[in-house]
PDB file of C-alpha atoms in Angstrom:
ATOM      1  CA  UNK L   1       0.000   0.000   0.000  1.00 40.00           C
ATOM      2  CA  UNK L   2       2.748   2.508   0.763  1.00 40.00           C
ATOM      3  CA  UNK L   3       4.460   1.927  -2.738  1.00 38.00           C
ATOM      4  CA  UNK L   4       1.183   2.373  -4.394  1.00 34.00           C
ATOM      5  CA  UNK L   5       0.538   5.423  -2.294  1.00 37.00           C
ATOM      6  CA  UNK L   6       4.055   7.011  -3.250  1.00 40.00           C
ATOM      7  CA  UNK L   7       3.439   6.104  -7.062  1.00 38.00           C
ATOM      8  CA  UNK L   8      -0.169   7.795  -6.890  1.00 37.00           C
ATOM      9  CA  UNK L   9       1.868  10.962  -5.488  1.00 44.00           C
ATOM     10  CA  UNK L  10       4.525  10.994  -8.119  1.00 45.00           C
ATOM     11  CA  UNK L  11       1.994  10.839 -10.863  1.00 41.00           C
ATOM     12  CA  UNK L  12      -0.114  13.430  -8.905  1.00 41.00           C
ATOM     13  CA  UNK L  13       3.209  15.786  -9.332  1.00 45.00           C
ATOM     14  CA  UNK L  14       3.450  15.037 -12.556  1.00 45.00           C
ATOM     15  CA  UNK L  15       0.864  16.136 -13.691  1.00 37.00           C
ATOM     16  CA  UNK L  16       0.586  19.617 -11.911  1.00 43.00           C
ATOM     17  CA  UNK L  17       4.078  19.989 -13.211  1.00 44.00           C
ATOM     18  CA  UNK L  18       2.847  19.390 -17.090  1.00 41.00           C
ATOM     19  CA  UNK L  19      -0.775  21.427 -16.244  1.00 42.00           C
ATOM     20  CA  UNK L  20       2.484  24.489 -15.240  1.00 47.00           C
ATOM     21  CA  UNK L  21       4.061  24.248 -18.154  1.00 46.00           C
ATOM     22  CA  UNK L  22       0.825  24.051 -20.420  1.00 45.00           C
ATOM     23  CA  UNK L  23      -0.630  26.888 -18.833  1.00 40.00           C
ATOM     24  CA  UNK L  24       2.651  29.301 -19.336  1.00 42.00           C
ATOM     25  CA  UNK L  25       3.000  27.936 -22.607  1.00 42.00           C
ATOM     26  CA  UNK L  26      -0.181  29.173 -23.403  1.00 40.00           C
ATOM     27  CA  UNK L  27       0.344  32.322 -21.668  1.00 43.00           C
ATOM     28  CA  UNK L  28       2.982  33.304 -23.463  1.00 45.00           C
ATOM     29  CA  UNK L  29       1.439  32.343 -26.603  1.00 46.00           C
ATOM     30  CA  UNK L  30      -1.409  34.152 -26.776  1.00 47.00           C
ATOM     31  CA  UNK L  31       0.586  37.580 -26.288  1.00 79.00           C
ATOM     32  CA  UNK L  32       1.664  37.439 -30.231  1.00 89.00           C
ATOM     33  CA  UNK L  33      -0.068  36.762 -33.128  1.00 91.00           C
ATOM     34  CA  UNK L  34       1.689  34.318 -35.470  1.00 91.00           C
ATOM     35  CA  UNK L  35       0.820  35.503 -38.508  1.00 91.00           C
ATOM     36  CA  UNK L  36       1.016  39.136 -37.710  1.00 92.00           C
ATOM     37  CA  UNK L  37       4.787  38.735 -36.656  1.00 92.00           C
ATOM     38  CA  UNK L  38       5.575  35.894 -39.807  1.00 92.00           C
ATOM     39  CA  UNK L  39       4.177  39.385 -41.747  1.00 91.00           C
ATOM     40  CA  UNK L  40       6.051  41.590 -40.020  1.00 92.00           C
ATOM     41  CA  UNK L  41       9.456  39.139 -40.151  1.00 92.00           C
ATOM     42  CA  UNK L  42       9.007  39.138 -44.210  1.00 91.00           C
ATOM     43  CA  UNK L  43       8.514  42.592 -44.547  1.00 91.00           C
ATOM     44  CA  UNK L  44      11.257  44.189 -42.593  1.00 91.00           C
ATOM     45  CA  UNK L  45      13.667  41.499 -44.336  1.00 91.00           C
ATOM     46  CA  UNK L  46      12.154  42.326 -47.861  1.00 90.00           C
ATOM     47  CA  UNK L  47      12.790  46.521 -46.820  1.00 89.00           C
ATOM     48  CA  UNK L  48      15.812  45.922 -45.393  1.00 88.00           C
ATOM     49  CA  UNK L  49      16.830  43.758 -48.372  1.00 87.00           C
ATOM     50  CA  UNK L  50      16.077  46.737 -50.800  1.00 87.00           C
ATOM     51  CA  UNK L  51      18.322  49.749 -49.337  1.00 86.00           C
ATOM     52  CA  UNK L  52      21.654  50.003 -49.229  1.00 86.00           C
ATOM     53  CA  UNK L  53      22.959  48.935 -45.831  1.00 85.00           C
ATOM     54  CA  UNK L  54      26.703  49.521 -46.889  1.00 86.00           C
ATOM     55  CA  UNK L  55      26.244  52.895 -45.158  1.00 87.00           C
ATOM     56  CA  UNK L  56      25.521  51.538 -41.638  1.00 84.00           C
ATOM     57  CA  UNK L  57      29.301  50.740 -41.762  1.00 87.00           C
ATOM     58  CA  UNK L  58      29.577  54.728 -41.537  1.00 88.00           C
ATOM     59  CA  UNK L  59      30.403  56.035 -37.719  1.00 87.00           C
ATOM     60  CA  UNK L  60      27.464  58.432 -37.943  1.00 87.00           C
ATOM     61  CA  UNK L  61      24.657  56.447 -39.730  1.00 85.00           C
ATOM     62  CA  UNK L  62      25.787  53.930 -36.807  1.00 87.00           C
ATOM     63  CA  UNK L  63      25.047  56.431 -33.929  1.00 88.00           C
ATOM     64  CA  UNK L  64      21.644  58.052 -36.340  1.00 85.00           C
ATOM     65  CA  UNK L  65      20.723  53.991 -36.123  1.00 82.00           C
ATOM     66  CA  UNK L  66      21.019  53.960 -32.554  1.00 85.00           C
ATOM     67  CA  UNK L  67      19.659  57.426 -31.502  1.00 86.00           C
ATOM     68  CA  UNK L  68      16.085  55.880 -33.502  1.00 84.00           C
ATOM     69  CA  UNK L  69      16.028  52.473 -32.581  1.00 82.00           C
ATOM     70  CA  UNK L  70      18.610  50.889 -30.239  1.00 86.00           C
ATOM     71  CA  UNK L  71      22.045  48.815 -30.403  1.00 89.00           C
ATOM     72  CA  UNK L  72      20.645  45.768 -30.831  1.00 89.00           C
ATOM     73  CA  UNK L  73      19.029  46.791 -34.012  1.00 89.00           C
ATOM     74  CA  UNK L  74      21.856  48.151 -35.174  1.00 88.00           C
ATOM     75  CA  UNK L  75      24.362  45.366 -34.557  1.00 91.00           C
ATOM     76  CA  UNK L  76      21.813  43.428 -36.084  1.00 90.00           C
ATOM     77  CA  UNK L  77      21.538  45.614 -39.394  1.00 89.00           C
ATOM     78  CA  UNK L  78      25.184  45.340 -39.514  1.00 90.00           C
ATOM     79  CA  UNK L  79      25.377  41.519 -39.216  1.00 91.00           C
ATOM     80  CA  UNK L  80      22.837  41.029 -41.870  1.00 91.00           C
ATOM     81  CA  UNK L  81      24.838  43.797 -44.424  1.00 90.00           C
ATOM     82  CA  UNK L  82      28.004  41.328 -43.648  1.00 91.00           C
ATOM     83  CA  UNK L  83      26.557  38.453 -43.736  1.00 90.00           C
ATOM     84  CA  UNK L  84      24.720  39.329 -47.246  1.00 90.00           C
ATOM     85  CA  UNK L  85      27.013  41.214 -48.777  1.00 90.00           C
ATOM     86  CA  UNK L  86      28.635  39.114 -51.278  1.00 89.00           C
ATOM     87  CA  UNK L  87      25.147  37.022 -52.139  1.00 90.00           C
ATOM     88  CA  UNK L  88      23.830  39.180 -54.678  1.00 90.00           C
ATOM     89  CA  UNK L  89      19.539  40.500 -54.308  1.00 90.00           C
ATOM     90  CA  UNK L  90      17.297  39.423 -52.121  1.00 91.00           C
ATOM     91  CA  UNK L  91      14.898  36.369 -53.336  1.00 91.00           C
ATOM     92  CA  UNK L  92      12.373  35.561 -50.528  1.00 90.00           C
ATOM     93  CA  UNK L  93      12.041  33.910 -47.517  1.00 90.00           C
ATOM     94  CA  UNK L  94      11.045  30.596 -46.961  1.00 90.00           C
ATOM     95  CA  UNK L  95       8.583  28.621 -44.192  1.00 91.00           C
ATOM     96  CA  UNK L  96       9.112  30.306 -40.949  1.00 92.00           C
ATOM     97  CA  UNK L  97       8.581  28.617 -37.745  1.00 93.00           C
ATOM     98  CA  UNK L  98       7.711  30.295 -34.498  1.00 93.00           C
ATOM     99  CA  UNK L  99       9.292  29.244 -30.929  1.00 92.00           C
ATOM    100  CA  UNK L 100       8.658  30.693 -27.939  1.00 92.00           C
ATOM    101  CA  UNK L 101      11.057  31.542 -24.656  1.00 90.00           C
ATOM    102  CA  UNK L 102      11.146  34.065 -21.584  1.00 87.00           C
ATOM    103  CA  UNK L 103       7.938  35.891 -22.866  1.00 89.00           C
ATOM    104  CA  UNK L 104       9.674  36.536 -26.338  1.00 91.00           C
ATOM    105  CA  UNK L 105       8.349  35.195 -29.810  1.00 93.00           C
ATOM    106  CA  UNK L 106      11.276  34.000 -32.377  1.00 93.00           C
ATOM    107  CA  UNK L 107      10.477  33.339 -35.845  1.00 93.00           C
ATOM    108  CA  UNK L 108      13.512  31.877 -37.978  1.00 94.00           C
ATOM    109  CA  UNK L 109      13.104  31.344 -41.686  1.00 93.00           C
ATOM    110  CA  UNK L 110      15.532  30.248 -44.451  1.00 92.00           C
ATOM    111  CA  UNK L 111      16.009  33.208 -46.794  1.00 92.00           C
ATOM    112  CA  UNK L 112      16.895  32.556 -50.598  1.00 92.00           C
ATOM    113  CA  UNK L 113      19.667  35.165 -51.941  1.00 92.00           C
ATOM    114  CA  UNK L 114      20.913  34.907 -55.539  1.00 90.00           C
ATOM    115  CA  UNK L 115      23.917  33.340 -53.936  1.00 89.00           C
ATOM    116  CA  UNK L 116      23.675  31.604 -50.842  1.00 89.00           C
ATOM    117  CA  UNK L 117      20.516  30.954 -48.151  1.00 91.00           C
ATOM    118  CA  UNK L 118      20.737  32.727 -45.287  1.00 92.00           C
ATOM    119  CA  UNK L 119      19.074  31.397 -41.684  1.00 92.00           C
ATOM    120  CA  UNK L 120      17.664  34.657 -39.819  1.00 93.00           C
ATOM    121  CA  UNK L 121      15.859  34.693 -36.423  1.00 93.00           C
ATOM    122  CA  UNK L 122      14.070  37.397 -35.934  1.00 93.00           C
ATOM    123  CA  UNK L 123      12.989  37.815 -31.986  1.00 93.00           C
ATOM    124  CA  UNK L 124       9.922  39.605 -30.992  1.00 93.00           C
ATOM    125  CA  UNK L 125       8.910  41.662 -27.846  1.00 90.00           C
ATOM    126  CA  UNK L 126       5.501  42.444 -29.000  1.00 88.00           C
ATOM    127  CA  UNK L 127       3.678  41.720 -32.218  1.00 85.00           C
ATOM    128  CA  UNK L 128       4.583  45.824 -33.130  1.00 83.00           C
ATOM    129  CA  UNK L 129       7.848  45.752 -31.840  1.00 88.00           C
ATOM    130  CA  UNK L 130      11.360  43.552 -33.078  1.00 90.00           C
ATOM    131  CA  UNK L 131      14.211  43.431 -30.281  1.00 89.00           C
ATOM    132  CA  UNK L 132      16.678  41.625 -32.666  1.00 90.00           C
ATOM    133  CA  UNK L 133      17.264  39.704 -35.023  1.00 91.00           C
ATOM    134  CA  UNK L 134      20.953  37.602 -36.098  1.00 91.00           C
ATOM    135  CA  UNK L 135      21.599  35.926 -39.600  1.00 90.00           C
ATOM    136  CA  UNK L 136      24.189  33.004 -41.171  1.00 90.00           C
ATOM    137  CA  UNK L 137      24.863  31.664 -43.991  1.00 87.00           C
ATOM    138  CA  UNK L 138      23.203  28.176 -44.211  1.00 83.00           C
ATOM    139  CA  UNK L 139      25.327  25.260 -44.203  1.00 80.00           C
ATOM    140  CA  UNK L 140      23.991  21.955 -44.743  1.00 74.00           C
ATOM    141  CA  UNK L 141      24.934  19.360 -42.339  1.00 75.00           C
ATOM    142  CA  UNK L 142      27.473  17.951 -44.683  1.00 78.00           C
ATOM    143  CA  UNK L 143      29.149  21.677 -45.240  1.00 69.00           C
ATOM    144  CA  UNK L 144      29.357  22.184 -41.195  1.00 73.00           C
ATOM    145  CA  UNK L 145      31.405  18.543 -41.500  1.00 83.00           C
ATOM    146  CA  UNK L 146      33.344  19.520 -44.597  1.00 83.00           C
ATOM    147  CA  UNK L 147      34.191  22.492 -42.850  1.00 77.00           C
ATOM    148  CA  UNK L 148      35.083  21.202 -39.358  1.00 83.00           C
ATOM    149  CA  UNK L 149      37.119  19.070 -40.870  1.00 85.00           C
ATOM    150  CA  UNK L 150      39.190  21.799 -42.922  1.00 86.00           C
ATOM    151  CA  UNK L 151      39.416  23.732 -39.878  1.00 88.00           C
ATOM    152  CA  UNK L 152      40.983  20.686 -37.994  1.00 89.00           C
ATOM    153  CA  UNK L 153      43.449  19.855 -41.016  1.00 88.00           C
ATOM    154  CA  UNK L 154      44.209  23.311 -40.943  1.00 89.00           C
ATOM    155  CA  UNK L 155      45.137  23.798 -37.252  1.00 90.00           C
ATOM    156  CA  UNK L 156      47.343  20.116 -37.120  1.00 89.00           C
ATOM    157  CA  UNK L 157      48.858  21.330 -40.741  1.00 89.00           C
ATOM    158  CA  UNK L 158      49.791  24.328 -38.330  1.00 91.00           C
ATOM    159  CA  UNK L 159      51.393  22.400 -35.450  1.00 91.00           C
ATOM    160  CA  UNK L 160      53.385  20.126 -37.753  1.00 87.00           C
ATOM    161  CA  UNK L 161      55.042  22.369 -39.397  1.00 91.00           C
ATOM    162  CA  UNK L 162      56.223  24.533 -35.768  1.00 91.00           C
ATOM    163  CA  UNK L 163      57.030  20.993 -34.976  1.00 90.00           C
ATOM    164  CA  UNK L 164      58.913  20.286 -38.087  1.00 91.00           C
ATOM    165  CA  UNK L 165      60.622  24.074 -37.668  1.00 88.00           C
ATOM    166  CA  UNK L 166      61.473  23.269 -34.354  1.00 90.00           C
ATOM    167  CA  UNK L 167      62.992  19.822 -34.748  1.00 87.00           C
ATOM    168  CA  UNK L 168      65.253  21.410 -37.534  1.00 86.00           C
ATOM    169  CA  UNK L 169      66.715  24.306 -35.296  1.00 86.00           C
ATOM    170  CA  UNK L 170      67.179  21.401 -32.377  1.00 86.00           C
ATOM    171  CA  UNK L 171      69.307  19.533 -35.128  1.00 82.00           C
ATOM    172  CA  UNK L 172      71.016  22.553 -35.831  1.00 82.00           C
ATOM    173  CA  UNK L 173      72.351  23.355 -32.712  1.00 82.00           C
ATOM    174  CA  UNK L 174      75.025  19.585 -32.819  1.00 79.00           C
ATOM    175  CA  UNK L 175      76.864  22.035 -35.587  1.00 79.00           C
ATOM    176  CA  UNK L 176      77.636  25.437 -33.559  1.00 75.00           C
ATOM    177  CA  UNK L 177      80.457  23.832 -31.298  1.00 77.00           C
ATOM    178  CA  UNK L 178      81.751  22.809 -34.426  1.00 73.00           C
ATOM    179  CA  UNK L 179      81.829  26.245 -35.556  1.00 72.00           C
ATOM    180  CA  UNK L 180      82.706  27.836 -32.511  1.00 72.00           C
ATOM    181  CA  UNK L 181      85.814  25.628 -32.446  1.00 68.00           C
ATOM    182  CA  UNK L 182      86.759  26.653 -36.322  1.00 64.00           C
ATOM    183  CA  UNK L 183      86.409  29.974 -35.135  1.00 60.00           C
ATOM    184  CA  UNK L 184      88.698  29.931 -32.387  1.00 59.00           C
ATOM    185  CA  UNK L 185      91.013  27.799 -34.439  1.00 58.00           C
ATOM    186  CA  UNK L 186      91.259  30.192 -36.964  1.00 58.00           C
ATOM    187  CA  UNK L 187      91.996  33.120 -34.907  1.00 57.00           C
ATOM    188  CA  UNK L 188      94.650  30.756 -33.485  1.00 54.00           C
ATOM    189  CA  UNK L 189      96.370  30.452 -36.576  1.00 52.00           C
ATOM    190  CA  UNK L 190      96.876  34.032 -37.428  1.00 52.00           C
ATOM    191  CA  UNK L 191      98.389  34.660 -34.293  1.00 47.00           C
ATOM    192  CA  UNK L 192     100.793  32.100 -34.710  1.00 49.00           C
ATOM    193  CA  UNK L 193     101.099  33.447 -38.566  1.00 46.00           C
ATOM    194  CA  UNK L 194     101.950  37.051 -36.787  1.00 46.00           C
ATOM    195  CA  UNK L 195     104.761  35.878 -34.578  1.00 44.00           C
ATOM    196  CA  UNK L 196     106.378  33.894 -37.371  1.00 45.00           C
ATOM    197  CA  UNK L 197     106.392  37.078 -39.413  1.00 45.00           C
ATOM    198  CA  UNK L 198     108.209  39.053 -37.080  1.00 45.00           C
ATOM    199  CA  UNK L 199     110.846  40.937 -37.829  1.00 50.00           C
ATOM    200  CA  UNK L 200     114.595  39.877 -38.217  1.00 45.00           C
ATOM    201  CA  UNK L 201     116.469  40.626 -34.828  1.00 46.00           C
ATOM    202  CA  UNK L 202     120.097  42.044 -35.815  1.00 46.00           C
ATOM    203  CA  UNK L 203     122.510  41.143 -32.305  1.00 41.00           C
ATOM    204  CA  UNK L 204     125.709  43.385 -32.471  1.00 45.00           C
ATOM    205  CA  UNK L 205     128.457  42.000 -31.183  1.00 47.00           C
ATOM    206  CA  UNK L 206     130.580  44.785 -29.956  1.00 47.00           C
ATOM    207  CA  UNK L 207     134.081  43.141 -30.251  1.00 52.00           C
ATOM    208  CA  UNK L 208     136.716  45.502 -31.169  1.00 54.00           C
ATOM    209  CA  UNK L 209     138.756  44.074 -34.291  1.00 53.00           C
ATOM    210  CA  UNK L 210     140.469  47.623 -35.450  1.00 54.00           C
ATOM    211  CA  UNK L 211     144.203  46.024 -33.763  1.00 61.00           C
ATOM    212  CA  UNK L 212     143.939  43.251 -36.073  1.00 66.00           C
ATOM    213  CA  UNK L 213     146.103  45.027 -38.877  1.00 71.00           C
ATOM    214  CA  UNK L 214     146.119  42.599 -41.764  1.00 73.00           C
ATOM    215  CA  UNK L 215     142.323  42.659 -41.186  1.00 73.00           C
ATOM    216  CA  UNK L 216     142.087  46.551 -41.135  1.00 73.00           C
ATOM    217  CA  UNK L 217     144.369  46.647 -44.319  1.00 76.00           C
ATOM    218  CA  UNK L 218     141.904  44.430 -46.214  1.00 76.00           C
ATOM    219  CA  UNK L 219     138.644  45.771 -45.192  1.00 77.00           C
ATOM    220  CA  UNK L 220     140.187  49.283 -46.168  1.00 76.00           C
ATOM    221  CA  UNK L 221     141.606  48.641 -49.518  1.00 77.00           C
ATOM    222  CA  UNK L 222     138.358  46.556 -50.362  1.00 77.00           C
ATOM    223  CA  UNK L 223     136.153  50.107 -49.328  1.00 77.00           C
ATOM    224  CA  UNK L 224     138.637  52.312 -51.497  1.00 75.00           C
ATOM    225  CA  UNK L 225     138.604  50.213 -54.777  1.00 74.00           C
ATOM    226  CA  UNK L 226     134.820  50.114 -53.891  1.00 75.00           C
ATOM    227  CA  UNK L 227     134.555  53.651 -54.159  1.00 72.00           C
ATOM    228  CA  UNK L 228     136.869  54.108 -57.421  1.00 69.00           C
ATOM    229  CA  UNK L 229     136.893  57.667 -58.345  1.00 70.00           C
ATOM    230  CA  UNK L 230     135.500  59.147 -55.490  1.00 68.00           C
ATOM    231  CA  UNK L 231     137.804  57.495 -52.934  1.00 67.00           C
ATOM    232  CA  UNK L 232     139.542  60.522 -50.902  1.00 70.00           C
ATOM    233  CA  UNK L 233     143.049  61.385 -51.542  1.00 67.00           C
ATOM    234  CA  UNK L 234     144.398  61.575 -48.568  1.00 68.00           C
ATOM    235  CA  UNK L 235     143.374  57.914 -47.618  1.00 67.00           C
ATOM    236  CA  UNK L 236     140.729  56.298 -45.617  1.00 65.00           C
ATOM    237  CA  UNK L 237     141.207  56.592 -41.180  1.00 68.00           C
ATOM    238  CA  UNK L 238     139.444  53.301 -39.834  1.00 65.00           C
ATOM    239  CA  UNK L 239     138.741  54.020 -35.743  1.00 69.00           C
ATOM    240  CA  UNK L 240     136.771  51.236 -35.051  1.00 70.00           C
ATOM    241  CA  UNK L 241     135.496  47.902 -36.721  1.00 67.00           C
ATOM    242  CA  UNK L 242     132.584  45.658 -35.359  1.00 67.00           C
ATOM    243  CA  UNK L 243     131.337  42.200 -35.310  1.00 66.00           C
ATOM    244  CA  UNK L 244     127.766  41.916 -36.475  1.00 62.00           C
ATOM    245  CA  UNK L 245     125.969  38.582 -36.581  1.00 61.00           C
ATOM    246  CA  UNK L 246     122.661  37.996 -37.853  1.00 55.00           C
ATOM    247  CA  UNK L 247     120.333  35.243 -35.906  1.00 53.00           C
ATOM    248  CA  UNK L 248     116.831  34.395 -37.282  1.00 46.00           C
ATOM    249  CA  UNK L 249     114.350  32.977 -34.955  1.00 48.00           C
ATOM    250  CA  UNK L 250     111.932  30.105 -36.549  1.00 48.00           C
ATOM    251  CA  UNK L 251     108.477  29.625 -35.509  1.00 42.00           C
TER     252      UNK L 251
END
């Protein structure tokens, strides 16, 4: 009896709760008129359709937008002038269905360009008055997949090849000792290069050799037939006579 009792209740609650949500369902409902606001939805996308909205992109047209309706308009306006920009004229809308949330009306349609369809929802305070409304381009379910999976090739092409770039500097980095190590090896060499092209030292000997007569006599008769003509007359005087002996250091 208790279980019965207890399953009695829960069906008891569960139908109050679905009486609820029938009765604000309705509620909400009967605030709009569906087929004023489907009217209303094709109109204002045919009008719309029609100008030129290129010129909301203009700072000032913005803010004249805004000062008459509000932002959300505007941003709206300006998402459908992206959005439909490159699809050529206006064709004409297609069903529209109606959904209902938080005391707001939505009605969503598939609109035909010369191009492209584009999905607008259109949301509804009143049956006189639109809050927003945002637009896409429609994708099929296959597109969405075709495209989710160029975005993912995409984004791993993109990692691979920073991986790739990566791995490549990594291997590059076994060469630099090796080229530090030329370096220094090179500088090495012309050091070594410098010091073996040093100058020739000259060491002088001073060792006095002018009291070894035979070897003055010679050294001054070789300097006076040496000079020839222009040897003095009155003879050469030789007061001192030096050693020199030449030394070369190898590297």
């Amino acid at each position: 009896m208790k279980k019965l009792y207890l399953v009695l209740c829960m069906a008891l609650c569960m139908v109050a709760l679905t009486a609820c949500g029938n009765s604000k369902k309705s509620e909400s409902t009967t605030t709009f008129n569906e087929d004023t606001i489907k009217s209303t939805f094709e109109s204002t996308i045919s009008s719309l359709s029609s100008q030129d909205l290129s010129i909301i992109t203009d700072e000032k047209t913005y803010e004249s937008y805004v000062s008459q309706s509000t932002e959300e308009l505007a941003q709206s306006i300006l998402g459908l002038y992206n959005t439909t920009k490159d699809l050529g004229k206006y064709q004409s809308c297609g069903d529209k269905t109606v959904s209902y949330a938080d005391g707001k009306a939505t009605v969503e349609s598939k609109v035909k360009y010369e191009k492209d369809d584009v999905v607008i929802r259109m949301t509804f305070a009143s049956d006189d008055e639109i809050e927003s409304f945002s637009s896409d381009v429609y994708r099929t379910f296959g597109q969405k997949m075709i495209k989710a999976l160029l975005n993912t090739v995409m984004g791993m092409g993109t990692v691979f090849v920073v991986l790739i770039f990566i791995s490549l500097i990594i291997g590059l980095l076994e060469y630099a000792p090796k080229l530090v190590g030329g370096k220094k090896k090179t500088e090495t060499t012309q050091v070594e290069t410098t010091v073996v092209s040093a100058p020739v030292e000259e060491v002088v000997e001073d060792e006095e050799l002018v009291e070894d007569v035979e070897l003055v006599a010679v050294i001054t008769a070789a300097i006076m037939a040496s000079l020839g003509d222009e040897a003095p007359e009155d003879g050469l005087v030789v007061r001192s006579i030096h050693r020199v002996n030449r030394k070369w250091k190898n590297a």
